[in-house]
mmCIF file of C-alpha atoms and ligand atoms in Angstrom:
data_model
loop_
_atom_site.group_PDB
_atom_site.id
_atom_site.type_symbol
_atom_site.label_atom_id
_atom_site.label_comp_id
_atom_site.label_asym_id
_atom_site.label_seq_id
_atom_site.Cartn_x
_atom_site.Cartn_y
_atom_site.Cartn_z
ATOM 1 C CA UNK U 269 0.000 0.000 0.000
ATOM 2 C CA UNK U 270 1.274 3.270 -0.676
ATOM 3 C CA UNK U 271 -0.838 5.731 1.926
ATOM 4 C CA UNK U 272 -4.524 5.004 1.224
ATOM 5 C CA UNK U 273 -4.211 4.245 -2.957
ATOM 6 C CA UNK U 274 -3.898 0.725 -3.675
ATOM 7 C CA UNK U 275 -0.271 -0.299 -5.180
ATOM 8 C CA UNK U 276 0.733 -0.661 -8.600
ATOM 9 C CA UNK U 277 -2.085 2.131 -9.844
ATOM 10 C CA UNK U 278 -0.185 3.560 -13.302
ATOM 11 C CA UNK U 279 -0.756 5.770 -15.849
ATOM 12 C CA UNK U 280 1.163 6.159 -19.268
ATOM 13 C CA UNK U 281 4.478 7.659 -17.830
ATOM 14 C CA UNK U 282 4.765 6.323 -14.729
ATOM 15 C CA UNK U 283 2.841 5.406 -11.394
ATOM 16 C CA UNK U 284 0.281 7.216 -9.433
ATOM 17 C CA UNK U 285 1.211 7.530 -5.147
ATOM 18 C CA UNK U 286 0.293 9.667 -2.851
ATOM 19 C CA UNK U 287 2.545 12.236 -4.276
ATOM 20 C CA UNK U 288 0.624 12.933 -7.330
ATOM 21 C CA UNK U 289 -2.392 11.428 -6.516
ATOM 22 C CA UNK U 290 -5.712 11.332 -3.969
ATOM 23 C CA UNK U 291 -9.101 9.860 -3.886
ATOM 24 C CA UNK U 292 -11.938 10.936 -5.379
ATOM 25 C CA UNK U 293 -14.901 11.807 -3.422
ATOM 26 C CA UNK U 294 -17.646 9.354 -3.637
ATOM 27 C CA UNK U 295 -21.883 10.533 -3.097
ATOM 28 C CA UNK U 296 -24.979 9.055 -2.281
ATOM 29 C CA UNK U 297 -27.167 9.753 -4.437
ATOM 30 C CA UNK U 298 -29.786 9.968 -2.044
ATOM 31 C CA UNK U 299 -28.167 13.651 -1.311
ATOM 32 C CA UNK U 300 -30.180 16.419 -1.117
ATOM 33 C CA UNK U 301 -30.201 17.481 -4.687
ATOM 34 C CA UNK U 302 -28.704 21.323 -4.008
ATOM 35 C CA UNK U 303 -25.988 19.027 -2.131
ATOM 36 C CA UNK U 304 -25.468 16.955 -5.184
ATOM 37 C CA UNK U 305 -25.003 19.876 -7.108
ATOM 38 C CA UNK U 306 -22.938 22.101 -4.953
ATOM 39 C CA UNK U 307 -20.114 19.214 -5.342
ATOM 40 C CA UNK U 308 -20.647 18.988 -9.247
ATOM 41 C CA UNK U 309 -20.135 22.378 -9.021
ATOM 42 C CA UNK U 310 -17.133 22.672 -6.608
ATOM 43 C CA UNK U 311 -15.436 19.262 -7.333
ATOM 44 C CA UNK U 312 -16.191 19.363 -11.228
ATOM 45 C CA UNK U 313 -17.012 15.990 -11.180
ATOM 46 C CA UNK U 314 -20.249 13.794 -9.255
ATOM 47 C CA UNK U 315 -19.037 10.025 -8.407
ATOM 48 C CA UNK U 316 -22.334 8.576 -7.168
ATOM 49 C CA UNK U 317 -21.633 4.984 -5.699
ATOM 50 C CA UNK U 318 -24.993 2.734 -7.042
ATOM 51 C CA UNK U 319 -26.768 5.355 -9.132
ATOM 52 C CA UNK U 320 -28.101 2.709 -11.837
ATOM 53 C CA UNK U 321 -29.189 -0.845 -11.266
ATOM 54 C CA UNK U 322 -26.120 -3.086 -10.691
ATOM 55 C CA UNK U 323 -27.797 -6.128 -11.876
ATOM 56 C CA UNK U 324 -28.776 -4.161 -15.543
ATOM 57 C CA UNK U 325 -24.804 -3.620 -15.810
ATOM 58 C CA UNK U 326 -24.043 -7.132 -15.123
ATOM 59 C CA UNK U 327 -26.300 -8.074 -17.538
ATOM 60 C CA UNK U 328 -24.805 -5.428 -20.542
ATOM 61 C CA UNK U 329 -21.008 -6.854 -19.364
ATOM 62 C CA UNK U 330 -22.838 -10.375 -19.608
ATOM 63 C CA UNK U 331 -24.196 -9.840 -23.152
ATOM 64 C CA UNK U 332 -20.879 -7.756 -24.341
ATOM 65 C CA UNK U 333 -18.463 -10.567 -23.236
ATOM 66 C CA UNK U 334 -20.946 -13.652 -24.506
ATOM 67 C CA UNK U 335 -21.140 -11.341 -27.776
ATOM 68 C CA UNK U 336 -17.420 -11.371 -28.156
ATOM 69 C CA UNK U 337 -16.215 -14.716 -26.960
ATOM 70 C CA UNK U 338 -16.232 -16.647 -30.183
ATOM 71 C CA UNK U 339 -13.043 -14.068 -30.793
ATOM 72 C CA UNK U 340 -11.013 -16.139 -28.225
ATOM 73 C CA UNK U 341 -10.822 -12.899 -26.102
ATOM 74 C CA UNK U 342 -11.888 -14.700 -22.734
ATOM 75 C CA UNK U 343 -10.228 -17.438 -20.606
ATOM 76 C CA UNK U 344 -10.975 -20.823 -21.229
ATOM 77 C CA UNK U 345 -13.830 -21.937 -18.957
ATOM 78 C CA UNK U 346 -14.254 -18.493 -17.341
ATOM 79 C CA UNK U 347 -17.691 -17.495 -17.180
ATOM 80 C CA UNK U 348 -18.079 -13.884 -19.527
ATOM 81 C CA UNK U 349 -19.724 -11.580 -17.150
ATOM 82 C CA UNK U 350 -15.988 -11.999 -15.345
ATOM 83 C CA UNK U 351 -14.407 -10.684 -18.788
ATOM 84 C CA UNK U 352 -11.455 -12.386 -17.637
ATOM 85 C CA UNK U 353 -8.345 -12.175 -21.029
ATOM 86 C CA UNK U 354 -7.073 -15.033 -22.624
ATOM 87 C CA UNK U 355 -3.503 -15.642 -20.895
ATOM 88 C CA UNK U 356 -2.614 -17.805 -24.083
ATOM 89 C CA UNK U 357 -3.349 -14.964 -26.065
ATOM 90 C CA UNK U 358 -1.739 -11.706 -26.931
ATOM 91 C CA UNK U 359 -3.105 -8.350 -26.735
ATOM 92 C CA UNK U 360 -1.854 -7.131 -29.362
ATOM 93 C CA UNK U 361 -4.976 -9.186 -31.272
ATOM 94 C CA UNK U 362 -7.167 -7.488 -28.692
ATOM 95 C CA UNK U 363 -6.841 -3.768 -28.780
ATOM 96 C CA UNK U 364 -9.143 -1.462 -26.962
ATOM 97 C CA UNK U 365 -11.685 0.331 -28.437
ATOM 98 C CA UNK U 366 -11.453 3.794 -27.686
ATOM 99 C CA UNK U 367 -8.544 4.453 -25.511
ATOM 100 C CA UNK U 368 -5.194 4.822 -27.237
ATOM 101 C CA UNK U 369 -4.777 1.703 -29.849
ATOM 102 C CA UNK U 370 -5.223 4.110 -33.322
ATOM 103 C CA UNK U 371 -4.808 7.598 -34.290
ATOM 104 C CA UNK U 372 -7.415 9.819 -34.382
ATOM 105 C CA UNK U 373 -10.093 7.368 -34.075
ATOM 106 C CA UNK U 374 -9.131 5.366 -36.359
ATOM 107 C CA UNK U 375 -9.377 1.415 -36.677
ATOM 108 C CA UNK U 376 -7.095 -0.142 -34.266
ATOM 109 C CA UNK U 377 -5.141 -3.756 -34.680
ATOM 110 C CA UNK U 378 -4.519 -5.520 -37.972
ATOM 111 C CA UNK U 379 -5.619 -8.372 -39.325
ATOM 112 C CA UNK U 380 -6.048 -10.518 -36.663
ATOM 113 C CA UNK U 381 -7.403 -8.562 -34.522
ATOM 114 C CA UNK U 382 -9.967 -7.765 -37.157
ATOM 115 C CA UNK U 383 -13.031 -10.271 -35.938
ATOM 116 C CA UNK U 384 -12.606 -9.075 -32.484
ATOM 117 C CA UNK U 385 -12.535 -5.085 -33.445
ATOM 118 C CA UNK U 386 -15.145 -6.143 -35.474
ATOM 119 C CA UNK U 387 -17.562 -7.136 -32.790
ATOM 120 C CA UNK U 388 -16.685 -4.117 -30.501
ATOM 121 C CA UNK U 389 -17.824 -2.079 -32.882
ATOM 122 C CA UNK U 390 -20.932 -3.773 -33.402
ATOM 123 C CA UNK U 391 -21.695 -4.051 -29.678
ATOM 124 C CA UNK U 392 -22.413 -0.602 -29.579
ATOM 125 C CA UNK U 393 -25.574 -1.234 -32.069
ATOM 126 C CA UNK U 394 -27.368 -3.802 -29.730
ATOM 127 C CA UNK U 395 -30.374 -3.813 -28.091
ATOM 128 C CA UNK U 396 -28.606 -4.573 -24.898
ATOM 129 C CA UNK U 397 -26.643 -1.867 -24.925
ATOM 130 C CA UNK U 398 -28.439 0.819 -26.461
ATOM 131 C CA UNK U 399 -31.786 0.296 -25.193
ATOM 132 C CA UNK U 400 -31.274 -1.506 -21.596
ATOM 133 C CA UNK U 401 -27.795 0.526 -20.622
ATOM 134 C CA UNK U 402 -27.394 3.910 -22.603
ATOM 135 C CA UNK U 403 -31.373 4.471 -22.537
ATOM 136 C CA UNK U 404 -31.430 3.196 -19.276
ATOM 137 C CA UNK U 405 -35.041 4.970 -17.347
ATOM 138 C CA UNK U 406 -32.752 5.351 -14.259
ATOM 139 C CA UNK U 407 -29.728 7.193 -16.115
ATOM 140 C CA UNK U 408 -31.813 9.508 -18.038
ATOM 141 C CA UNK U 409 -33.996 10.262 -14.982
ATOM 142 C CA UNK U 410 -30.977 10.671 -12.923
ATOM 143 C CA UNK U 411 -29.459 13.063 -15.437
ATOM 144 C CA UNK U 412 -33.184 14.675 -15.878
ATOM 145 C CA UNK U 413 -33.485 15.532 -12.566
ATOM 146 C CA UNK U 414 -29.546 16.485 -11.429
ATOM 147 C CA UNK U 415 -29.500 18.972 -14.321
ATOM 148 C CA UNK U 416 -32.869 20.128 -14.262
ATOM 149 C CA UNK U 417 -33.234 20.135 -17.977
ATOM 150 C CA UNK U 418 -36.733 17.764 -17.916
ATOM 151 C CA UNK U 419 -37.661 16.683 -20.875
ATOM 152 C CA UNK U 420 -35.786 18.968 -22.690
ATOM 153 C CA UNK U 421 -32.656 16.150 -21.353
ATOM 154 C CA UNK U 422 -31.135 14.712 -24.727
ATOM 155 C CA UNK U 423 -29.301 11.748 -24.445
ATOM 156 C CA UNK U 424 -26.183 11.668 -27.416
ATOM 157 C CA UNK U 425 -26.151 8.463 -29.394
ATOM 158 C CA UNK U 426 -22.773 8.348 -30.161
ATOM 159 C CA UNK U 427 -21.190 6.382 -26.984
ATOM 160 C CA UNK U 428 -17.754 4.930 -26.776
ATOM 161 C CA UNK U 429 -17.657 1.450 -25.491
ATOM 162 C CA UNK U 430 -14.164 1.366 -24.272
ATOM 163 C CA UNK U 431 -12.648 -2.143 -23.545
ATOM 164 C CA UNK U 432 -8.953 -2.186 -22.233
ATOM 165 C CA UNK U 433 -7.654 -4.960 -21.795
ATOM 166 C CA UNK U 434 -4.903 -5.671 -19.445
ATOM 167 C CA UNK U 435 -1.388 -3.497 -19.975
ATOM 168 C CA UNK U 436 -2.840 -1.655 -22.890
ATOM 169 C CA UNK U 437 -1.797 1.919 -23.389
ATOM 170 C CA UNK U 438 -5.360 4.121 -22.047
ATOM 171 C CA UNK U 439 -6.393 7.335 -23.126
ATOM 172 C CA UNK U 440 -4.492 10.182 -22.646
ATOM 173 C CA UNK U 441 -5.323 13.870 -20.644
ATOM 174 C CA UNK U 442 -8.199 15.705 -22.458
ATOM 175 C CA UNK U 443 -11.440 17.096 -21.674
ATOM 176 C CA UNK U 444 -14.436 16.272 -23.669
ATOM 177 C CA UNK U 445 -15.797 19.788 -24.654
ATOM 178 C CA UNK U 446 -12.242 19.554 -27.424
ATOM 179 C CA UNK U 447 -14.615 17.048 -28.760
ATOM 180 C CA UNK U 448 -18.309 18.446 -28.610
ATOM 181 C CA UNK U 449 -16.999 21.955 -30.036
ATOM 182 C CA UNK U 450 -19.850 22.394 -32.533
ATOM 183 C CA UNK U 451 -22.417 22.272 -29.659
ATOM 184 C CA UNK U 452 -21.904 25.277 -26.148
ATOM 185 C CA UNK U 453 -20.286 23.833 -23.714
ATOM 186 C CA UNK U 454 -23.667 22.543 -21.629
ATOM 187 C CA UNK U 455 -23.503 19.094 -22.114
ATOM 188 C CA UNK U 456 -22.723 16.631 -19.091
ATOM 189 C CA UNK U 457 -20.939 13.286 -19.311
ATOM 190 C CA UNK U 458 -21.814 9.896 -17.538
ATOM 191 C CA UNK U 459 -18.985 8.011 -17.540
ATOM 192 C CA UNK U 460 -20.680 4.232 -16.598
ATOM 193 C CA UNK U 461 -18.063 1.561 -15.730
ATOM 194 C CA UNK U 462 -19.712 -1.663 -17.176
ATOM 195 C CA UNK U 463 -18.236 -4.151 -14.149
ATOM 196 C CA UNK U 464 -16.098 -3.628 -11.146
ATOM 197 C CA UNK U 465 -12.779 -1.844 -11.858
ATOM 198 C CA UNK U 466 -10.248 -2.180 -9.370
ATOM 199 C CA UNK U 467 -8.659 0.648 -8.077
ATOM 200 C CA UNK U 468 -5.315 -0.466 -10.202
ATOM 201 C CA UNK U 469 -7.631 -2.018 -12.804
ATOM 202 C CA UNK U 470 -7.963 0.942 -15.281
ATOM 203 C CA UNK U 471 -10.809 3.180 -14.181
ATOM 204 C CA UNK U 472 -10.977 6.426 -15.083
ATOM 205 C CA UNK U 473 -8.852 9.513 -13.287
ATOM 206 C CA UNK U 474 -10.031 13.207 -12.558
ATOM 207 C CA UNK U 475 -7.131 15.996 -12.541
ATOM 208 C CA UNK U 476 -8.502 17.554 -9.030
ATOM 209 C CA UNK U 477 -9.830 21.052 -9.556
ATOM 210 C CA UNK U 478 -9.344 21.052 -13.196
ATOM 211 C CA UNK U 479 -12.301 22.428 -14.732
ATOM 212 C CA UNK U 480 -11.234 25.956 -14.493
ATOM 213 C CA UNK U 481 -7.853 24.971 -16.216
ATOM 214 C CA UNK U 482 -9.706 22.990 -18.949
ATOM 215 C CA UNK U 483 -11.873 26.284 -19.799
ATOM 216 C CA UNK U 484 -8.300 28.246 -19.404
ATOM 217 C CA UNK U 485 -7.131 25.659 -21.902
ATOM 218 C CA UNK U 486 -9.877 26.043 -24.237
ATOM 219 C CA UNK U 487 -10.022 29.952 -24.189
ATOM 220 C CA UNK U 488 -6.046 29.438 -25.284
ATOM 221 C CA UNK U 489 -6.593 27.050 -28.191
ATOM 222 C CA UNK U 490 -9.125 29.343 -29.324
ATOM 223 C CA UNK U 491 -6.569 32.577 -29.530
ATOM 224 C CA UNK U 492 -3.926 30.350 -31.358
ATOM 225 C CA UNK U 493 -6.203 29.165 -33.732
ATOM 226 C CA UNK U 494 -6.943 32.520 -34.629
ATOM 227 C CA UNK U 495 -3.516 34.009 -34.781
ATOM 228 C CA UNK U 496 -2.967 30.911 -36.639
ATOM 229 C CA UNK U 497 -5.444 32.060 -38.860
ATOM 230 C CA UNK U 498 -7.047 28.588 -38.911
ATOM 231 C CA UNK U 499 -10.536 28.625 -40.606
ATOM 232 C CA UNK U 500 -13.709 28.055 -38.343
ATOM 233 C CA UNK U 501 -13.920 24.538 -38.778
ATOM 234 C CA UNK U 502 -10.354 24.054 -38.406
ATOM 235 C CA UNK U 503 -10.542 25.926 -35.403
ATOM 236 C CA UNK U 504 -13.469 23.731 -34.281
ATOM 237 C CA UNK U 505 -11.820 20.484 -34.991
ATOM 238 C CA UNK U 506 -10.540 18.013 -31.965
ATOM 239 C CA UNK U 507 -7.995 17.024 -34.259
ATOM 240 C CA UNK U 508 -6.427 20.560 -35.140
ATOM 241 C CA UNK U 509 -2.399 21.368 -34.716
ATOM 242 C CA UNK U 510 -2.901 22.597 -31.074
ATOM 243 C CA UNK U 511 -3.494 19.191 -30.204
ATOM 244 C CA UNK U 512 -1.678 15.349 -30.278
ATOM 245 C CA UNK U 513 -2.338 12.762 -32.820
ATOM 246 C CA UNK U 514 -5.138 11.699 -30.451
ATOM 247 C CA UNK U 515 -6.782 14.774 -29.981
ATOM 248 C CA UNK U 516 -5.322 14.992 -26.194
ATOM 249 C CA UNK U 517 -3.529 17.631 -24.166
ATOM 250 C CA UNK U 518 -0.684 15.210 -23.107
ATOM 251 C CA UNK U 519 -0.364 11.567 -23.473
ATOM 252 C CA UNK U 520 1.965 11.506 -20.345
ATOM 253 C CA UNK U 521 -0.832 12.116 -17.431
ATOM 254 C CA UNK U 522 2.132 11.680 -14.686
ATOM 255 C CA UNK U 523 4.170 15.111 -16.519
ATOM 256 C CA UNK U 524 0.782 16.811 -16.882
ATOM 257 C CA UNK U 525 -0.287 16.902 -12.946
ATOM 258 C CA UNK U 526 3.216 18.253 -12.365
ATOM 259 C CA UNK U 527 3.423 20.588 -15.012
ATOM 260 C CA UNK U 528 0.239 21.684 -13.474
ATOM 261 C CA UNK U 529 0.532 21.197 -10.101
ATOM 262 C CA UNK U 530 -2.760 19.434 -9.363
ATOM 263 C CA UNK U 531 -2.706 15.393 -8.203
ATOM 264 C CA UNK U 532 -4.626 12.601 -9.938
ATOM 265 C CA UNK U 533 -8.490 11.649 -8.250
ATOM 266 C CA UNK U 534 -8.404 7.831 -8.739
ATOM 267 C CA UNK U 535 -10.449 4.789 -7.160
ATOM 268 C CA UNK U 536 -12.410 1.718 -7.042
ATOM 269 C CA UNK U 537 -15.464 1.497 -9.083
ATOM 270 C CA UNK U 538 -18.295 -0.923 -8.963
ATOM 271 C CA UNK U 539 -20.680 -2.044 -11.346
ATOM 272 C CA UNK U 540 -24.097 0.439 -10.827
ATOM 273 C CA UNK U 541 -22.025 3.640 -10.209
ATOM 274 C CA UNK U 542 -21.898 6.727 -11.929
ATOM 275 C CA UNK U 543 -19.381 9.788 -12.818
ATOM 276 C CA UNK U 544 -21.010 12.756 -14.059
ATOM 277 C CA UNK U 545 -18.749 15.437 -14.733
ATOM 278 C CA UNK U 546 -18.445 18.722 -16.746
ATOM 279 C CA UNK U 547 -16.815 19.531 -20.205
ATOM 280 C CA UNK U 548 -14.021 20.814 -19.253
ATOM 281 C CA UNK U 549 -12.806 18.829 -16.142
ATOM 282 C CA UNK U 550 -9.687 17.007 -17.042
ATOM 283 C CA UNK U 551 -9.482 13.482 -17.255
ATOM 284 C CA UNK U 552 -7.260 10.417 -18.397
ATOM 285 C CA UNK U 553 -7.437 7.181 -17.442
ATOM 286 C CA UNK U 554 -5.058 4.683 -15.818
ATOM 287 C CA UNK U 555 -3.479 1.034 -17.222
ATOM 288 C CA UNK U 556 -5.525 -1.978 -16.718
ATOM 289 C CA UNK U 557 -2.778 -3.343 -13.803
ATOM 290 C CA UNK U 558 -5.800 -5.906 -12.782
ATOM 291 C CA UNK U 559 -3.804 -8.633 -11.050
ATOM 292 C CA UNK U 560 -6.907 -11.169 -12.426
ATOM 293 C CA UNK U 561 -6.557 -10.284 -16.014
ATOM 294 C CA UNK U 562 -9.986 -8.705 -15.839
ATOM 295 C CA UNK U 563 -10.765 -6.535 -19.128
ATOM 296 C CA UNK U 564 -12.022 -3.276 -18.058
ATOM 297 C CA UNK U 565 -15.356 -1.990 -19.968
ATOM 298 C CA UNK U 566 -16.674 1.312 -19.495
ATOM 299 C CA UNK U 567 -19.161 3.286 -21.208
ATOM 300 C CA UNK U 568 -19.623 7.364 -21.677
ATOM 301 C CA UNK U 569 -23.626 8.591 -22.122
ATOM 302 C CA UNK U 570 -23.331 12.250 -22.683
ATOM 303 C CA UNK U 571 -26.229 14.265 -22.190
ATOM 304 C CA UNK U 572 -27.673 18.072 -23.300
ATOM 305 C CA UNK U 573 -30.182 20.398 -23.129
ATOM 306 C CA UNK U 574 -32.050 19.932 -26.045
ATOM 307 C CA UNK U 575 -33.072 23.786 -26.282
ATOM 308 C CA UNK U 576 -30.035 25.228 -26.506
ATOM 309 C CA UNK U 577 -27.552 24.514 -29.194
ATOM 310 C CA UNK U 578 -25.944 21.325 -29.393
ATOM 311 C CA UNK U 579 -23.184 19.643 -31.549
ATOM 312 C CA UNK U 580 -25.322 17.678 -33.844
ATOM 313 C CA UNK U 581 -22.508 15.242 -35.035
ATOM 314 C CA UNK U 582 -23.081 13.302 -31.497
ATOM 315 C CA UNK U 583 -26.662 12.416 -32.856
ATOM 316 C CA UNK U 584 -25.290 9.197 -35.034
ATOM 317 C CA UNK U 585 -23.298 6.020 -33.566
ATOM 318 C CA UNK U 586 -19.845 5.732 -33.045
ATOM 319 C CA UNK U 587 -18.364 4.335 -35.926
ATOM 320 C CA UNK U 588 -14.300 4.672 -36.873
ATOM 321 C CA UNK U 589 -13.262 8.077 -38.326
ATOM 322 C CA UNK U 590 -16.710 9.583 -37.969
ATOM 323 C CA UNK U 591 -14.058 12.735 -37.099
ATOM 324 C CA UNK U 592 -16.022 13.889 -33.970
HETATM 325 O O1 LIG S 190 -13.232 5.208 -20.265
HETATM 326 C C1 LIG S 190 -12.222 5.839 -20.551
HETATM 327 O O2 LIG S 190 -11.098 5.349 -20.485
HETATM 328 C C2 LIG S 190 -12.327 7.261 -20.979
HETATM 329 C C3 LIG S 190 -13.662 7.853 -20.725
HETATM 330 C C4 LIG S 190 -13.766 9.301 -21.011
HETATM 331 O O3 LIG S 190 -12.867 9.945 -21.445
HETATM 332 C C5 LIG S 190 -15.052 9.958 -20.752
HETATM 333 O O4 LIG S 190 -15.935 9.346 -20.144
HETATM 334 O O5 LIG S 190 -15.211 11.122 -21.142
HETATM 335 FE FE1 LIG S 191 -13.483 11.996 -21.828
#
């Protein structure tokens, strides 16, 4: 143990301790709702512990890992809701979806990890994960109610169904609004881990207190774009010159906090919690160190206010190079 954090917790350049690094602060969600959003507000971020059903997330890990077994992804014998990795495989067959495999968002792997890509793309068409977990009556309402927005509460199509399995490189620092630039900045993200995640096993990381440096960030990008004299839809693009290959502020999370001088909020997740946070609070997330080989899958729902205006791009599935 290194203070409270659990050992072996790392991101791209290096580990997380209690140097860099502190918990972040979990909610009931039975809160009074002016509590609930005074930390939103403060904190940037809402981590409410058994916000959703935790049997309906078992089931969408069930279905997901059942839908992608015949790809050899799973332990012999293992039973899928575990999503436990092939040891007599290689990951390199089985790159995630959505973290830092490909450029851009391109199509990860090669050949043979083509069946397997394959059916992680198509995963994010089913029933049992668009209608039972993204649509889910208890998400939206959640998100309904927290924001205030009624019926007016949009929920985006386009999802990423990110699956990392074990010692694969995870996304890099960024903040979502780089990505949702044709729309204000209004929209709220639900980031749904889709099984337990072990405090070393890959969740996701919050840069403590970053929202105002996200906006700070974004008000910058927008000056050099200008004085670059880069056109509005250049300007508007998460994959412009100001940014890396992957559209992130840093792929080296460790250098960023310091650079910064704010620590990594990391921790446990279970299966029926939620993480709301705000456009421009700064996020990464950590390696899969899971010491049982368990394949992290995590979802992101984001959410608007349907009368204001919105970035209309997030109204059609994920698919590869879709250039949002
Ligand atoms: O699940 C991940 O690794 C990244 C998720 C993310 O960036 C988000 O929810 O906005
Ligand atoms: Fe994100």
């Amino acid at each position: 143990m290194v203070g409270v954090l659990h050992e072996n917790i790392t991101v791209n350049d290096g580990p997380l301790t209690s140097d860099n690094a502190a918990l972040l602060r979990p909610s009931d969600p039975n809160l009074p709702l002016e509590e609930l959003r005074q930390r939103y507000e403060q904190d940037g971020y809402l981590f409410l512990k058994q916000a959703i059903p935790r049997e309906d997330v078992l089931d969408a890990r069930r279905r997901y890992f059942d839908y992608l077994a015949p790809t050899g992804v799973l332990k012999e014998g293992s039973d899928p809701v575990q999503g436990i990795f092939n040891p007599i495989k290689s990951v390199d067959d089985y790159p995630g979806i959505g973290a830092g495999a490909a450029d851009g968002n391109g199509r990860p792997g090669g050949a043979s990890a083509a069946e397997f890509v394959d059916r992680a793309i198509e995963a994010h068409y089913k029933d049992w994960y668009v209608d039972k977990l993204c649509n889910h009556p208890a998400l939206y309402a959640l998100v309904a109610r927290f924001t205030g927005w009624g019926q007016n509460t949009l929920t985006f199509k386009r999802t990423l169904l990110r699956n990392n399995t074990p010692g694969t490189r995870p996304i890099g620092v960024h903040y979502d609004q780089i990505f949702i630039r044709h729309g204000e900045p209004t929209s709220i993200t639900a980031w749904v881990p889709i099984g337990d995640v072990k405090m070393n096993g890959g969740g996701l990381i919050y840069l403590e207190d970053s929202d105002a440096v996200g906006q700070k960030l974004e008000a910058d990008f927008t000056a050099k774009a200008k004085q670059a004299g880069m056109s509005e839809e250049e300007a508007r693009s998460a994959f412009n010159s100001n940014m890396t290959a992957n559209a992130m502020l840093s792929d080296a999370p460790a250098d960023f906090a310091k650079e910064h001088g704010h620590r990594w909020l990391v921790s446990a997740y279970e299966a029926g919690d939620v993480v709301l946070h705000k456009p421009h609070m700064i996020h990464a997330s950590t390696v899969n160190n899971d010491p049982d080989n368990v394949i992290r899958l995590a979802t992101d729902i984001r959410f608007c206010d349907s009368s204001k205006p919105y970035d209309k791009r997030w109204m059609n599935f994920y698919r590869f190079n879709d250039g949002v």
